[in-house]
Amino acid sequence: KGDRVVAGVAFEQVRIGDTGMIVGPGSTSALDNAARRLLVDFGHQRCYNYTPSQLTYATESGSFSKEDKVVSARPHNGIPRGCRGIVIGHFDNMLRVDFGGRCVLSRIGDLAHAPLVAGSDIRKGDRVAARVAYGSVQVDDLGTVVGSGDQKSQRVCVVWDRDGAKNNWLPGAQLAVVDAPPLSEGTTP
């Protein structure tokens, strides 16, 4: 409740990319996956029920969002370089990061996006090209990695430039990195 999110699926007056605020659990028990749905207030577009897979957390600081996997790009606040953590919130222009049970405030330049799946260096923000066609996505279409895919697979979530489609892809076999942002959001250590 209270988290800013971005719609990954268009519905009635809501377009892909519209920003809203989670105001509570879903309000309609008759919908599929009713127990998992969240009620999202999209402002002038009214409130709608969305599943978590149809939403992403809005970027709040730099290119970071809540639940992003990060790595310490330089030592700070007693956290060594290379330590992995998860963004749990934002405070002013700082990120609150849980480094294995130790929560610290980190500057954006102290962090980099961590690899999202084992055995791959693919990270949030990487530009990728499709190696296979799927749905509206054609071979060589370009997209941007926006986060992890489902937790059961080794997939990443990609938003495709062609039509804004958002789905989970397997690094290597189904997509290739064509451009990766620098490892640190700030100056190099």
mmCIF file of C-alpha atoms in Angstrom, residues 59-65 90 93 95 108 113 124 185:
data_model
loop_
_atom_site.group_PDB
_atom_site.id
_atom_site.type_symbol
_atom_site.label_atom_id
_atom_site.label_comp_id
_atom_site.label_asym_id
_atom_site.label_seq_id
_atom_site.Cartn_x
_atom_site.Cartn_y
_atom_site.Cartn_z
ATOM 1 C CA THR A 59 11.582 4.372 -10.710
ATOM 2 C CA GLU A 60 12.168 6.697 -7.773
ATOM 3 C CA SER A 61 15.907 7.404 -7.646
ATOM 4 C CA GLY A 62 18.258 7.229 -10.632
ATOM 5 C CA SER A 63 17.240 4.052 -12.442
ATOM 6 C CA PHE A 64 16.404 2.214 -9.208
ATOM 7 C CA SER A 65 13.021 0.950 -8.034
ATOM 8 C CA HIS A 90 13.671 5.552 -0.943
ATOM 9 C CA ASN A 93 17.683 11.157 -2.942
ATOM 10 C CA LEU A 95 18.053 4.443 -1.414
ATOM 11 C CA ILE A 108 22.817 6.316 -6.123
ATOM 12 C CA HIS A 113 22.278 -3.032 -10.757
ATOM 13 C CA LYS A 124 18.084 -4.095 -15.287
ATOM 14 C CA GLU A 185 25.222 4.949 -11.739
#
